Coordinates of C-alpha atoms in Angstrom, one line a residue:
Chain O
X1 CA 116.3 104.8 81.2
X2 CA 115.3 100.9 80.4
X3 CA 115.8 102.3 76.6
X4 CA 118.6 104.4 74.7
X5 CA 116.4 106.2 72.4
X6 CA 118.1 107.2 69.1
X7 CA 117.0 109.8 67.0
X8 CA 117.4 109.9 63.4
X9 CA 119.8 113.1 63.6
X10 CA 122.2 110.8 66.4
X11 CA 123.1 108.8 63.5
X12 CA 126.2 109.7 61.9
X13 CA 125.9 106.7 59.4
X14 CA 124.4 103.8 58.8
X15 CA 124.3 101.7 62.1
X16 CA 126.2 104.2 63.9
X17 CA 125.0 107.1 66.2
X18 CA 126.7 109.4 68.3
X19 CA 124.8 111.2 71.4
X20 CA 125.5 114.4 73.3
X21 CA 122.8 115.5 75.5
X22 CA 121.0 114.2 78.9
X23 CA 121.7 110.5 77.6
X24 CA 125.3 111.0 77.6
X25 CA 125.1 112.5 81.0
X26 CA 123.2 109.5 82.0
X27 CA 125.7 106.9 80.9
X28 CA 128.5 109.0 82.9
X29 CA 126.1 109.2 85.8
X30 CA 124.2 106.1 86.2
X31 CA 124.8 103.2 83.8
X32 CA 128.8 103.3 83.3
X33 CA 129.0 101.3 80.5
X34 CA 132.5 100.0 79.4
X35 CA 133.5 100.0 75.4
X36 CA 132.2 97.0 73.9
X37 CA 128.8 97.1 76.4
X38 CA 125.4 96.3 74.5
X39 CA 122.5 98.5 75.5
X40 CA 118.9 98.0 74.5
X41 CA 118.1 100.7 72.1
X42 CA 115.1 102.2 69.6
X43 CA 115.2 104.3 67.3
X44 CA 112.4 107.0 67.5
X45 CA 109.1 105.8 66.1
X46 CA 110.9 103.1 64.7
X47 CA 112.3 99.5 65.8
X48 CA 114.2 97.8 68.5
X49 CA 117.5 96.2 69.5
X50 CA 120.7 96.6 70.5
X51 CA 123.5 99.5 70.6
X52 CA 127.2 98.4 71.3
X53 CA 129.7 101.0 72.7
X54 CA 132.5 102.1 70.7
X55 CA 133.6 105.4 72.4
X56 CA 132.5 107.1 75.4
X57 CA 134.5 110.3 76.8
X58 CA 133.0 113.1 78.0
X59 CA 132.4 114.8 74.5
X60 CA 130.3 112.0 72.9
X61 CA 129.1 108.6 73.2
X62 CA 129.3 106.3 69.8
X63 CA 127.3 103.1 69.2
X64 CA 127.2 100.3 66.6
X65 CA 123.6 99.9 66.5
X66 CA 121.4 97.1 65.2
X67 CA 117.7 97.6 65.3
X68 CA 115.3 94.6 64.1
X69 CA 112.9 94.7 66.3
X70 CA 109.3 96.0 65.8
X71 CA 108.4 98.4 68.7
X72 CA 105.6 97.2 71.4
X73 CA 102.1 97.3 70.2
X74 CA 100.1 100.4 70.8
X75 CA 97.3 100.3 73.4
X76 CA 93.9 100.2 71.0
X77 CA 92.7 103.3 73.3
X78 CA 92.7 106.9 72.7
X79 CA 91.9 109.4 75.5
X80 CA 90.2 112.5 76.1
X81 CA 91.5 114.2 79.5
X82 CA 90.0 116.9 80.9
X83 CA 93.0 118.9 81.3
X84 CA 94.3 118.4 84.8
X85 CA 96.6 120.3 86.9
X86 CA 100.7 120.6 85.9
X87 CA 102.1 118.1 88.4
X88 CA 99.0 115.9 87.9
X89 CA 99.1 116.6 83.7
X90 CA 103.3 115.2 84.1
X91 CA 102.1 111.9 86.0
X92 CA 99.4 111.5 83.8
X93 CA 101.1 111.9 80.3
X94 CA 103.8 109.6 82.1
X95 CA 101.3 106.9 82.6
X96 CA 99.3 106.7 79.3
X97 CA 102.6 106.6 77.8
X98 CA 104.0 103.6 79.8
X99 CA 100.7 102.0 79.1
X100 CA 101.4 102.2 75.6
X101 CA 98.5 104.9 74.6
X102 CA 99.3 106.9 71.1
X103 CA 96.7 109.8 71.2
X104 CA 95.9 111.9 73.7
X105 CA 93.7 114.5 73.5
X106 CA 93.9 117.4 76.4
X107 CA 90.5 119.3 76.8
X108 CA 89.0 122.3 78.6
X109 CA 85.8 121.4 81.2
X110 CA 83.9 123.3 83.5
X111 CA 86.3 122.0 86.4
X112 CA 89.5 122.7 84.9
X113 CA 90.6 125.8 86.3
X114 CA 91.8 128.1 83.1
X115 CA 95.4 128.9 85.0
X116 CA 96.3 125.3 84.0
X117 CA 96.5 126.2 80.5
X118 CA 99.2 128.7 81.5
X119 CA 101.5 126.1 82.6
X120 CA 105.2 125.8 80.5
X121 CA 104.5 121.9 80.2
X122 CA 101.7 122.4 77.6
X123 CA 104.5 123.7 74.9
X124 CA 105.3 121.2 72.3
X125 CA 109.2 120.7 73.5
X126 CA 108.0 119.9 76.9
X127 CA 105.5 117.5 75.9
X128 CA 107.7 116.0 73.7
X129 CA 110.5 115.5 76.4
X130 CA 108.0 114.0 78.9
X131 CA 106.8 111.6 76.4
X132 CA 110.3 110.6 75.5
X133 CA 111.2 110.0 79.1
X134 CA 108.5 107.8 79.4
X135 CA 109.1 105.9 76.7
X136 CA 113.1 105.4 77.5
X137 CA 111.2 103.9 80.7
X138 CA 108.7 101.6 78.9
X139 CA 111.4 100.4 76.3
X140 CA 108.8 101.7 73.6
X141 CA 109.9 103.9 70.7
X142 CA 106.5 105.7 69.3
X143 CA 105.7 109.2 70.7
X144 CA 102.1 109.7 71.5
X145 CA 100.5 112.6 69.4
X146 CA 98.9 114.8 71.7
X147 CA 96.2 117.3 70.7
X148 CA 94.9 120.3 72.8
X149 CA 91.6 121.8 72.5
X150 CA 91.1 125.0 74.4
X151 CA 87.0 125.0 74.7
X152 CA 84.6 122.4 75.2
X153 CA 81.9 122.8 73.1
X154 CA 83.5 123.6 69.8
X155 CA 85.6 120.2 70.7
X156 CA 82.2 118.7 71.2
X157 CA 80.1 120.0 68.5
X158 CA 82.6 119.9 65.4
X159 CA 85.4 117.7 66.6
X160 CA 84.7 114.6 68.5
X161 CA 82.6 112.9 65.9
X162 CA 85.5 112.7 63.5
X163 CA 88.2 112.1 66.4
X164 CA 85.9 109.8 67.9
X165 CA 85.5 108.0 64.3
X166 CA 84.1 104.2 64.6
X167 CA 86.0 103.4 67.7
X168 CA 84.0 102.5 70.8
X169 CA 83.1 105.0 72.9
X170 CA 83.8 105.5 76.5
X171 CA 83.8 107.6 79.4
X172 CA 84.6 107.1 82.5
X173 CA 81.7 107.8 85.3
X174 CA 81.5 107.4 88.9
X175 CA 78.2 106.1 89.4
X176 CA 78.3 103.9 86.1
X177 CA 76.8 100.5 86.1
X178 CA 79.0 99.0 83.6
X179 CA 82.9 97.6 83.8
X180 CA 84.9 98.1 80.8
X181 CA 84.4 95.0 79.3
X182 CA 80.5 95.2 78.7
X183 CA 81.1 98.0 76.5
X184 CA 84.2 97.5 75.3
X185 CA 85.6 96.2 71.3
X186 CA 88.6 97.5 70.7
X187 CA 89.9 100.0 69.9
X188 CA 88.2 102.3 72.2
X189 CA 88.7 106.2 73.3
X190 CA 88.4 106.9 76.4
X191 CA 87.1 109.8 78.2
X192 CA 88.5 111.1 81.8
X193 CA 86.7 114.1 83.5
X194 CA 88.9 116.5 85.8
X195 CA 89.2 116.2 89.5
X196 CA 85.3 116.5 90.8
X197 CA 84.6 115.2 87.4
X198 CA 82.8 116.3 84.3
X199 CA 79.5 118.1 85.2
X200 CA 76.0 117.1 84.1
X201 CA 76.0 119.1 81.1
X202 CA 79.4 117.9 79.9
X203 CA 78.7 114.2 80.6
X204 CA 75.2 114.9 78.9
X205 CA 76.9 116.0 75.5
X206 CA 79.6 112.9 75.4
X207 CA 76.3 110.8 76.2
X208 CA 74.8 112.3 73.2
X209 CA 77.7 111.2 71.0
X210 CA 77.4 107.7 72.3
X211 CA 79.8 107.4 75.0
X212 CA 79.0 104.9 77.0
X213 CA 79.4 105.4 81.1
X214 CA 81.7 102.6 82.4
X215 CA 82.4 102.4 86.2
X216 CA 86.1 102.3 87.5
X217 CA 84.4 101.0 91.4
X218 CA 83.4 102.8 94.3
X219 CA 86.1 105.2 95.0
X220 CA 87.0 108.1 93.5
X221 CA 90.4 107.6 92.3
X222 CA 93.0 110.6 90.9
X223 CA 93.5 110.9 87.0
X224 CA 96.5 108.9 86.3
X225 CA 95.6 105.7 88.6
X226 CA 91.9 105.6 86.9
X227 CA 93.8 106.1 83.5
X228 CA 96.1 103.1 84.5
X229 CA 93.1 101.0 86.2
X230 CA 91.1 101.5 83.0
X231 CA 93.6 100.7 80.4
X232 CA 94.4 97.6 83.0
X233 CA 90.8 96.8 82.2
X234 CA 90.7 97.3 78.9
X235 CA 93.8 94.7 78.4
X236 CA 92.6 92.1 80.4
X237 CA 89.1 92.6 78.5
X238 CA 91.1 92.4 75.0
X239 CA 92.9 89.3 76.0
X240 CA 89.6 87.5 77.2
X241 CA 88.2 88.6 74.0
X242 CA 90.8 87.3 71.5
X243 CA 90.8 84.2 74.0
X244 CA 93.7 82.0 76.0
X245 CA 96.4 80.0 75.0
X246 CA 98.8 78.5 77.8
X247 CA 102.1 78.4 76.2
X248 CA 104.1 74.9 76.6
X249 CA 106.6 76.6 79.3
X250 CA 103.2 77.4 81.9
X251 CA 104.4 76.9 85.2
X252 CA 102.8 74.2 87.0
X253 CA 102.7 74.5 90.7
Chain I
X1 CA 89.1 115.8 100.2
X2 CA 86.2 114.2 99.1
X3 CA 85.7 113.0 102.3
X4 CA 85.6 114.4 106.1
X5 CA 87.0 111.3 108.0
X6 CA 86.2 111.4 111.7
X7 CA 88.2 109.3 114.0
X8 CA 86.6 108.2 117.3
X9 CA 88.3 110.5 119.7
X10 CA 86.3 113.6 117.5
X11 CA 83.2 112.8 119.1
X12 CA 82.3 114.4 121.7
X13 CA 78.8 113.2 121.9
X14 CA 76.9 110.5 120.2
X15 CA 76.5 111.9 116.7
X16 CA 78.5 114.8 117.3
X17 CA 82.1 115.7 116.3
X18 CA 84.6 118.3 117.1
X19 CA 87.4 118.9 114.6
X20 CA 90.4 121.1 115.2
X21 CA 93.8 119.9 112.7
X22 CA 94.8 119.7 109.1
X23 CA 91.0 118.9 108.7
X24 CA 89.9 122.4 110.2
X25 CA 92.4 124.4 107.9
X26 CA 90.9 122.2 104.8
X27 CA 87.5 123.5 105.6
X28 CA 88.6 127.0 106.1
X29 CA 91.4 127.3 103.0
X30 CA 89.5 125.4 100.4
X31 CA 85.4 124.1 101.1
X32 CA 84.8 127.0 102.8
X33 CA 81.2 126.1 104.4
X34 CA 78.4 127.5 105.3
X35 CA 76.8 126.7 108.7
X36 CA 74.2 124.5 107.9
X37 CA 75.7 122.9 105.0
X38 CA 76.1 119.0 104.5
X39 CA 79.6 117.3 104.2
X40 CA 80.2 113.1 103.2
X41 CA 81.4 112.1 106.0
X42 CA 82.9 108.8 107.4
X43 CA 83.9 107.5 110.4
X44 CA 87.6 105.6 110.5
X45 CA 87.2 102.0 109.9
X46 CA 83.7 102.7 110.1
X47 CA 80.6 103.8 107.9
X48 CA 79.7 106.4 105.5
X49 CA 77.3 109.5 105.7
X50 CA 76.8 113.1 106.1
X51 CA 78.2 115.3 108.6
X52 CA 76.5 119.1 108.8
X53 CA 78.2 121.6 109.9
X54 CA 77.0 123.5 113.2
X55 CA 79.8 125.6 114.3
X56 CA 83.2 126.9 112.4
X57 CA 85.3 129.1 113.5
X58 CA 89.3 129.5 113.8
X59 CA 89.7 127.3 117.0
X60 CA 87.2 124.1 116.0
X61 CA 84.3 123.0 113.5
X62 CA 81.7 121.2 115.0
X63 CA 79.1 118.6 112.8
X64 CA 76.1 116.6 113.6
X65 CA 76.9 113.7 112.3
X66 CA 75.0 110.4 110.6
X67 CA 76.5 107.5 109.5
X68 CA 74.6 105.0 108.4
X69 CA 76.2 103.8 105.0
X70 CA 78.4 100.8 104.3
X71 CA 82.0 102.1 103.5
X72 CA 83.1 100.5 99.7
X73 CA 84.2 96.7 99.4
X74 CA 87.5 96.3 99.7
X75 CA 89.8 95.4 96.8
X76 CA 90.0 91.2 97.3
X77 CA 94.1 91.6 96.5
X78 CA 96.6 91.8 99.0
X79 CA 100.0 93.5 97.7
X80 CA 103.5 92.3 98.3
X81 CA 105.9 95.3 97.5
X82 CA 109.6 95.3 97.1
X83 CA 110.2 98.8 98.7
X84 CA 110.3 101.5 96.4
X85 CA 112.1 105.0 96.6
X86 CA 110.6 106.9 99.0
X87 CA 108.9 109.0 96.5
X88 CA 107.2 106.3 94.8
X89 CA 106.4 104.8 97.9
X90 CA 104.2 107.8 98.4
X91 CA 102.5 107.3 95.2
X92 CA 102.3 103.9 95.3
X93 CA 100.8 103.4 98.7
X94 CA 98.0 106.5 97.5
X95 CA 97.7 104.3 94.4
X96 CA 96.9 101.3 96.5
X97 CA 94.2 102.7 98.6
X98 CA 92.4 104.8 96.0
X99 CA 92.3 101.2 95.1
X100 CA 90.7 99.6 98.0
X101 CA 94.1 97.3 98.9
X102 CA 93.7 96.7 102.8
X103 CA 96.5 94.6 103.2
X104 CA 100.4 95.9 101.9
X105 CA 103.9 93.8 102.5
X106 CA 106.4 96.1 101.7
X107 CA 109.6 94.0 101.3
X108 CA 113.5 93.9 101.0
X109 CA 114.6 92.4 97.8
X110 CA 117.9 92.6 95.9
X111 CA 117.4 95.8 93.4
X112 CA 116.1 97.9 96.9
X113 CA 118.6 100.4 97.9
X114 CA 119.2 99.6 101.5
X115 CA 118.8 103.0 102.3
X116 CA 115.5 103.2 101.2
X117 CA 114.7 101.7 104.7
X118 CA 115.4 104.9 106.4
X119 CA 113.2 107.6 105.1
X120 CA 110.7 108.7 107.7
X121 CA 108.2 108.2 105.4
X122 CA 108.5 104.2 106.8
X123 CA 107.3 105.1 110.8
X124 CA 104.0 103.9 111.4
X125 CA 102.8 107.9 111.6
X126 CA 103.8 108.9 108.8
X127 CA 102.2 105.4 106.7
X128 CA 98.7 106.1 108.4
X129 CA 99.2 109.4 107.5
X130 CA 99.4 108.9 103.7
X131 CA 96.7 106.6 104.1
X132 CA 94.3 108.9 105.7
X133 CA 94.9 111.5 102.9
X134 CA 94.2 108.7 100.3
X135 CA 91.1 107.5 102.0
X136 CA 89.8 111.1 102.1
X137 CA 90.4 111.5 98.5
X138 CA 88.8 108.2 97.7
X139 CA 86.1 108.5 100.1
X140 CA 86.7 105.4 101.6
X141 CA 87.1 104.7 105.7
X142 CA 89.1 101.5 106.2
X143 CA 92.9 102.2 106.8
X144 CA 95.0 99.8 105.1
X145 CA 97.6 97.6 106.5
X146 CA 100.8 97.6 106.3
X147 CA 103.6 94.9 107.2
X148 CA 107.0 95.7 106.6
X149 CA 110.0 92.7 105.7
X150 CA 113.3 93.9 106.1
X151 CA 114.7 90.8 104.6
X152 CA 113.9 88.7 101.9
X153 CA 114.7 85.4 102.7
X154 CA 113.1 84.9 106.2
X155 CA 110.0 86.6 104.6
X156 CA 109.7 84.1 101.9
X157 CA 110.7 80.9 104.0
X158 CA 109.6 81.7 107.5
X159 CA 106.4 83.8 106.4
X160 CA 104.9 83.7 103.1
X161 CA 103.2 80.5 103.1
X162 CA 101.0 81.9 106.3
X163 CA 100.1 84.9 104.7
X164 CA 99.5 83.6 101.3
X165 CA 97.0 81.3 102.5
X166 CA 94.5 79.9 100.0
X167 CA 94.8 83.3 98.1
X168 CA 95.5 83.0 94.5
X169 CA 99.2 84.1 94.2
X170 CA 100.3 85.6 91.7
X171 CA 103.8 88.1 90.6
X172 CA 103.9 90.5 87.9
X173 CA 106.6 89.6 86.1
X174 CA 107.5 91.0 82.2
X175 CA 107.9 87.9 80.3
X176 CA 105.4 86.3 81.4
X177 CA 102.5 84.9 79.2
X178 CA 99.9 85.0 81.1
X179 CA 97.0 87.6 81.9
X180 CA 95.9 88.6 85.4
X181 CA 92.4 86.7 84.1
X182 CA 94.1 83.2 83.4
X183 CA 95.8 82.7 86.8
X184 CA 93.1 84.9 89.4
X185 CA 90.5 83.8 91.0
X186 CA 89.8 86.5 94.4
X187 CA 91.2 86.8 96.8
X188 CA 94.5 87.2 95.6
X189 CA 97.9 88.1 96.4
X190 CA 100.0 90.0 94.1
X191 CA 103.4 90.5 94.2
X192 CA 105.1 93.6 92.4
X193 CA 109.1 93.5 91.8
X194 CA 111.7 96.6 92.5
X195 CA 112.6 99.3 89.5
X196 CA 114.1 96.5 87.5
X197 CA 112.7 93.6 88.7
X198 CA 113.2 91.1 91.1
X199 CA 116.1 89.2 90.5
X200 CA 115.8 85.1 88.9
X201 CA 117.0 83.9 92.5
X202 CA 113.4 86.1 93.8
X203 CA 111.3 85.1 91.2
X204 CA 112.1 81.3 91.2
X205 CA 111.6 81.5 95.5
X206 CA 108.4 83.1 94.6
X207 CA 107.7 80.3 92.3
X208 CA 108.2 77.6 94.2
X209 CA 105.6 78.8 96.7
X210 CA 103.2 78.5 93.7
X211 CA 103.3 82.0 92.5
X212 CA 102.0 82.2 89.0
X213 CA 104.0 85.1 86.7
X214 CA 101.2 87.2 85.2
X215 CA 102.3 90.5 82.1
X216 CA 100.8 93.8 82.3
X217 CA 101.9 94.2 78.8
X218 CA 105.2 94.2 77.0
X219 CA 106.4 97.7 78.4
X220 CA 108.1 98.1 81.4
X221 CA 105.8 100.3 83.9
X222 CA 106.8 102.4 86.6
X223 CA 105.3 100.3 90.0
X224 CA 102.3 102.3 90.8
X225 CA 101.3 102.4 87.5
X226 CA 102.1 98.7 87.6
X227 CA 99.6 98.3 90.4
X228 CA 96.7 100.1 89.1
X229 CA 96.8 98.3 85.9
X230 CA 96.6 95.1 88.0
X231 CA 94.4 96.1 90.3
X232 CA 91.8 97.5 86.8
X233 CA 92.7 94.0 85.5
X234 CA 91.7 92.2 88.3
X235 CA 88.8 94.0 89.0
X236 CA 87.5 93.3 85.2
X237 CA 88.0 89.6 85.7
X238 CA 86.0 89.6 89.1
X239 CA 83.7 91.5 87.2
X240 CA 83.2 89.2 84.4
X241 CA 83.2 85.9 86.6
X242 CA 80.2 87.2 88.2
X243 CA 78.1 88.0 85.5
X244 CA 77.2 91.0 83.9
X245 CA 73.3 92.5 84.9
X246 CA 72.2 94.8 82.7
X247 CA 70.3 97.6 84.8
X248 CA 67.5 99.2 83.4
X249 CA 68.9 102.3 83.3
X250 CA 71.8 101.5 80.5
X251 CA 71.8 104.6 78.3
X252 CA 71.0 103.2 74.8
X253 CA 72.8 104.8 71.5

């Protein structure tokens, strides 16, 4: 927990918050701050700043809170993910949230085992909890929005065009010749297949909607690694497109 | 297992291999091929190709093997990693291997709990096994070399200069102003800190050796996500540096 993420209902007065739950246990078990200590804090979907501990006992912790900084800029990339198996879904949501993704579409595809849709992780409460933990690690406040699409064809035929909108449309595809930067102008929407990949029919449907196949290298990647590598490449590309500016403190060797 | 990775000792005659172990169980339990079926195969640290099943029973599987393709090009990046806790170490080795890293230095640093060095995962046999599993997933054959450095100062003072050599020296550092591509000319060597980061003294020592601090964004990342994002950015940068070449089959929309 690199950030004490406060929720609107934690506030007992303007600038004063009280917490009870998992976060209180974390204070007692791990951080062990003294009264007067300052923690990095943020308001869910709001600003960042500091929380100064004013009370800590087994019942509750109270803070005097000042939140004046904007949270990190969202990554300009939405994701369409063939639903991974539950263990991988957890890691993938975490990686996406750490990297600042704010819109995730989970999708049925041919190679997604139907049983994956039964995982309790897909309930709104669990999805939210996973993303909250990742926000606390990343020091971000904005919850990703997660959309669930249990049927491939209605998604592609009725929803994809509206969802993708004006964004640059990318699909990670083993065999593609293009790197992210050749195709990409942010904001983008990136489709990632399941273990074993989208089947040719599915890839074809994405291509019909103007998705450009991009390669992440010659190797087969796990979905969470593919996701992070793609986001890293997109970030690099975006940074270059904006042009470099050497800040005065650039260390010379 | 996307690749049947054969070891020299599996060969019973030129072009003929027999396997018994975990790989045999995987054939029986998951892949269930018929005699005559062709699998993607590779020789450890050697070529890729195909293996045609000639016998499958509870004792062994035998293949007629043809390996004429070069394995994927290694990523031109070596890693220096503050030793993560065991669970994260496993994920990190996996991510690094999937992304084609072939040289990994595990390093003690101030915020690395000494107990992490006790994990059985650090024995050569276990490190090798983790990397083999990742190679089989990635469809690569070349094992990464893993070096263990249990003391920070001797590593920095006596070994780092030789290890880094002529490579571009990078250290991932929250707060840095530079992206990967501003600092990077492959090949590179990239240092990644532990949870909580390198302490200022440690960062300073890397900077003294010409390491350039690079940023992976405003958020705090887990080590395996940072690694994949950095490798994705380096790959993108390298691809741009080589110049684009639009292949004839580039799909137009």
